[in-house]
Amino acid sequence: MTTSHRLPSDRHERLMAMRAERRYIDDADIEAAVEEVDNSELVPLLKEFVHLPRGRHRTLHRRSLLIGLYLCTQDTGGKIVLERVTDILYFRISPRLRELLDIPEYADTDHGFEAAYAVVRRLFHAMKDAMNPSPLPPNGHLSRTEAHDLAAAADIDDLAERERRLALFTEFVLDASVRPLHSLLTELAEVSLGVDATPV
């Protein structure tokens, strides 16, 4: 029995729909994304802090994931969807550039996609943890006393550094999201930008 038969039907149908609309991304667009990621300085910033569990071999590099996140914002109008990031990195980049970025090959099947998706999710969450400025555990239910005790015991300098990383990453994502508009914005004498209707 194939893995696709073991997946929930809605999940299988979603993967099939994504394959049906798939197209290669131009090498020039990939190279532009690489340049943006390298110029962002996020890779060296995160290098010392984004780690996988002990003994697990890293098959996707932080730089490649950031490139995938950047390209995803171009593909979705600013949203980051990890399924889409997976599809971009493993199935929509030319073999030449995928080899250059050291992105391994996975079979274009439900099983292959799920394996690649697990790699993307694992690294993304490791990166997210390194930028989380909250001293409280995610998705947990704490009493007010427990939350207060954790906050009081937290390393303030560490939380401040995490917040700095988060601000730089957020700036990177926002800039990538409006990148297609840059040429238009430079043509206008005075412009405004809104995020969730908040003037920036």
Coordinates of C-alpha atoms in Angstrom, one line a residue:
M1 CA 0.0 0.0 0.0
T2 CA 1.4 3.4 -0.9
T3 CA 1.7 6.3 1.6
S4 CA -0.8 8.3 -0.4
H5 CA -3.5 5.7 0.4
R6 CA -2.7 6.0 4.1
L7 CA -3.0 9.8 4.1
P8 CA -6.4 11.4 5.0
S9 CA -8.3 12.0 1.8
D10 CA -8.4 15.7 2.2
R11 CA -4.7 15.9 2.7
H12 CA -4.1 13.7 -0.4
E13 CA -6.4 15.9 -2.5
R14 CA -4.6 19.1 -1.3
L15 CA -1.2 17.6 -2.3
M16 CA -2.6 16.5 -5.7
A17 CA -4.0 20.0 -6.3
M18 CA -0.7 21.6 -5.4
R19 CA 1.1 19.3 -7.9
A20 CA -1.4 20.1 -10.6
E21 CA -0.7 23.8 -10.5
R22 CA 3.1 23.4 -9.9
R23 CA 5.5 25.3 -12.2
Y24 CA 9.2 25.8 -12.0
I25 CA 10.4 29.1 -10.6
D26 CA 12.8 30.9 -12.9
D27 CA 16.5 30.6 -12.0
A28 CA 16.8 34.4 -12.0
D29 CA 14.1 34.7 -9.3
I30 CA 15.8 32.1 -7.2
E31 CA 19.1 33.9 -7.5
A32 CA 17.5 37.2 -6.6
A33 CA 16.1 35.5 -3.5
V34 CA 19.5 34.1 -2.6
E35 CA 20.9 37.6 -2.8
E36 CA 18.2 39.0 -0.6
V37 CA 18.7 36.3 2.0
D38 CA 22.5 36.8 2.0
N39 CA 22.1 40.6 2.3
S40 CA 19.7 40.2 5.2
E41 CA 22.5 38.8 7.5
L42 CA 19.9 36.5 9.1
V43 CA 21.9 33.4 8.3
P44 CA 24.9 34.3 10.6
L45 CA 22.5 35.8 13.1
L46 CA 20.6 32.5 13.5
K47 CA 23.6 30.2 13.0
E48 CA 24.5 30.0 16.7
F49 CA 21.0 29.6 18.0
V50 CA 19.0 27.3 15.6
H51 CA 19.9 23.7 16.5
L52 CA 18.2 20.4 15.8
P53 CA 17.9 17.7 18.5
R54 CA 21.1 16.0 19.4
G55 CA 22.2 13.4 17.0
R56 CA 19.8 14.5 14.2
H57 CA 21.5 15.1 10.8
R58 CA 20.6 18.4 9.2
T59 CA 19.4 17.9 5.6
L60 CA 18.2 21.4 5.0
H61 CA 20.3 24.5 5.8
R62 CA 19.0 27.6 7.4
R63 CA 19.9 29.6 4.4
S64 CA 17.9 27.4 2.1
L65 CA 14.9 27.6 4.4
L66 CA 15.1 31.4 4.4
I67 CA 15.2 31.4 0.6
G68 CA 12.1 29.2 0.6
L69 CA 10.3 31.5 3.0
Y70 CA 11.2 34.5 0.8
L71 CA 10.0 32.8 -2.4
C72 CA 6.8 31.8 -0.7
T73 CA 5.9 35.4 0.1
Q74 CA 6.3 36.1 -3.6
D75 CA 4.1 33.2 -4.4
T76 CA 1.3 33.8 -1.9
G77 CA 1.1 37.6 -1.7
G78 CA 2.9 37.8 1.6
K79 CA 1.8 34.7 3.4
I80 CA 4.2 32.0 4.7
V81 CA 2.7 28.5 4.3
L82 CA 5.0 25.7 5.1
E83 CA 3.4 23.3 2.7
R84 CA 4.1 25.9 -0.1
V85 CA 7.6 26.4 1.2
T86 CA 8.2 22.6 0.9
D87 CA 6.8 22.5 -2.6
I88 CA 9.0 25.4 -3.7
L89 CA 12.3 24.1 -2.2
Y90 CA 12.0 20.5 -3.2
F91 CA 9.9 20.4 -6.4
R92 CA 9.9 23.9 -8.0
I93 CA 13.6 24.8 -8.1
S94 CA 15.7 23.6 -11.1
P95 CA 18.0 20.6 -10.3
R96 CA 21.0 22.8 -11.0
L97 CA 20.1 25.4 -8.3
R98 CA 18.8 22.7 -5.9
E99 CA 22.2 21.1 -6.1
L100 CA 23.9 24.5 -5.6
L101 CA 21.8 25.1 -2.5
D102 CA 22.5 21.5 -1.3
I103 CA 18.8 20.7 -1.2
P104 CA 18.3 16.9 -1.3
E105 CA 15.9 15.2 -3.7
Y106 CA 12.7 13.6 -2.6
A107 CA 10.3 11.5 -4.6
D108 CA 7.4 13.4 -6.0
T109 CA 4.8 11.3 -4.2
D110 CA 2.8 11.8 -1.1
H111 CA 5.4 10.0 0.9
G112 CA 8.2 12.1 -0.5
F113 CA 6.4 15.3 0.1
E114 CA 5.5 14.4 3.7
A115 CA 9.2 13.5 4.4
A116 CA 10.4 16.9 3.0
Y117 CA 7.6 18.7 4.8
A118 CA 8.8 17.2 8.1
V119 CA 12.3 18.5 7.5
V120 CA 10.9 22.0 6.7
R121 CA 8.6 22.0 9.8
R122 CA 11.4 20.8 12.1
L123 CA 13.9 23.5 11.0
F124 CA 11.2 26.3 10.9
H125 CA 10.1 25.5 14.5
A126 CA 13.8 25.4 15.7
M127 CA 14.2 28.8 14.1
K128 CA 11.0 30.1 15.6
D129 CA 12.1 28.9 19.1
A130 CA 15.3 30.9 18.7
M131 CA 13.3 34.1 18.1
N132 CA 10.5 33.6 20.6
P133 CA 10.8 36.4 23.2
S134 CA 8.2 34.9 25.5
P135 CA 9.4 33.1 28.7
L136 CA 6.2 31.1 28.7
P137 CA 5.8 27.7 27.0
P138 CA 3.7 27.7 23.8
N139 CA 0.2 26.2 23.7
G140 CA 0.1 25.6 27.4
H141 CA -2.4 26.4 30.1
L142 CA -0.8 28.0 33.1
S143 CA -2.1 29.5 36.3
R144 CA -1.4 33.2 36.8
T145 CA 1.1 32.2 39.6
E146 CA 2.9 29.8 37.3
A147 CA 3.1 32.4 34.5
H148 CA 4.4 35.0 36.9
D149 CA 7.1 32.6 38.4
L150 CA 8.3 31.7 34.9
A151 CA 8.5 35.4 33.8
A152 CA 10.3 36.3 37.0
A153 CA 12.9 33.6 36.5
A154 CA 13.5 34.4 32.9
D155 CA 16.9 35.7 31.6
I156 CA 16.0 39.3 30.6
D157 CA 19.1 39.6 28.3
D158 CA 18.3 36.4 26.5
L159 CA 14.7 37.4 25.9
A160 CA 15.9 40.8 24.6
E161 CA 18.2 39.1 22.2
R162 CA 15.4 36.8 21.0
E163 CA 13.2 39.9 20.5
R164 CA 16.0 41.5 18.4
R165 CA 16.2 38.4 16.2
L166 CA 12.4 38.4 15.8
A167 CA 12.4 42.0 14.8
L168 CA 15.0 41.4 12.1
F169 CA 13.2 38.3 10.8
T170 CA 9.9 40.2 10.7
E171 CA 11.5 43.1 8.8
F172 CA 12.9 40.5 6.3
V173 CA 9.5 38.9 5.8
L174 CA 7.7 42.3 5.4
D175 CA 10.2 43.6 3.0
A176 CA 10.0 40.3 1.0
S177 CA 6.2 40.6 0.9
V178 CA 6.3 44.1 -0.7
R179 CA 9.3 43.5 -2.9
P180 CA 7.2 43.3 -6.1
L181 CA 6.0 46.8 -5.3
H182 CA 9.4 48.4 -4.8
S183 CA 9.7 49.6 -8.4
L184 CA 6.2 51.2 -8.2
L185 CA 7.0 52.8 -4.8
T186 CA 10.2 54.3 -6.1
E187 CA 8.2 56.0 -8.9
L188 CA 5.9 57.8 -6.5
A189 CA 6.9 61.0 -4.7
E190 CA 5.1 60.2 -1.5
V191 CA 3.8 56.9 -0.4
S192 CA 2.4 55.2 2.7
L193 CA 2.5 51.5 3.8
G194 CA -0.1 49.9 5.9
V195 CA 0.1 46.6 7.8
D196 CA -3.3 45.4 9.1
A197 CA -4.5 48.9 8.4
T198 CA -1.8 50.4 10.7
P199 CA 0.1 53.2 9.0
V200 CA 3.9 52.5 8.9

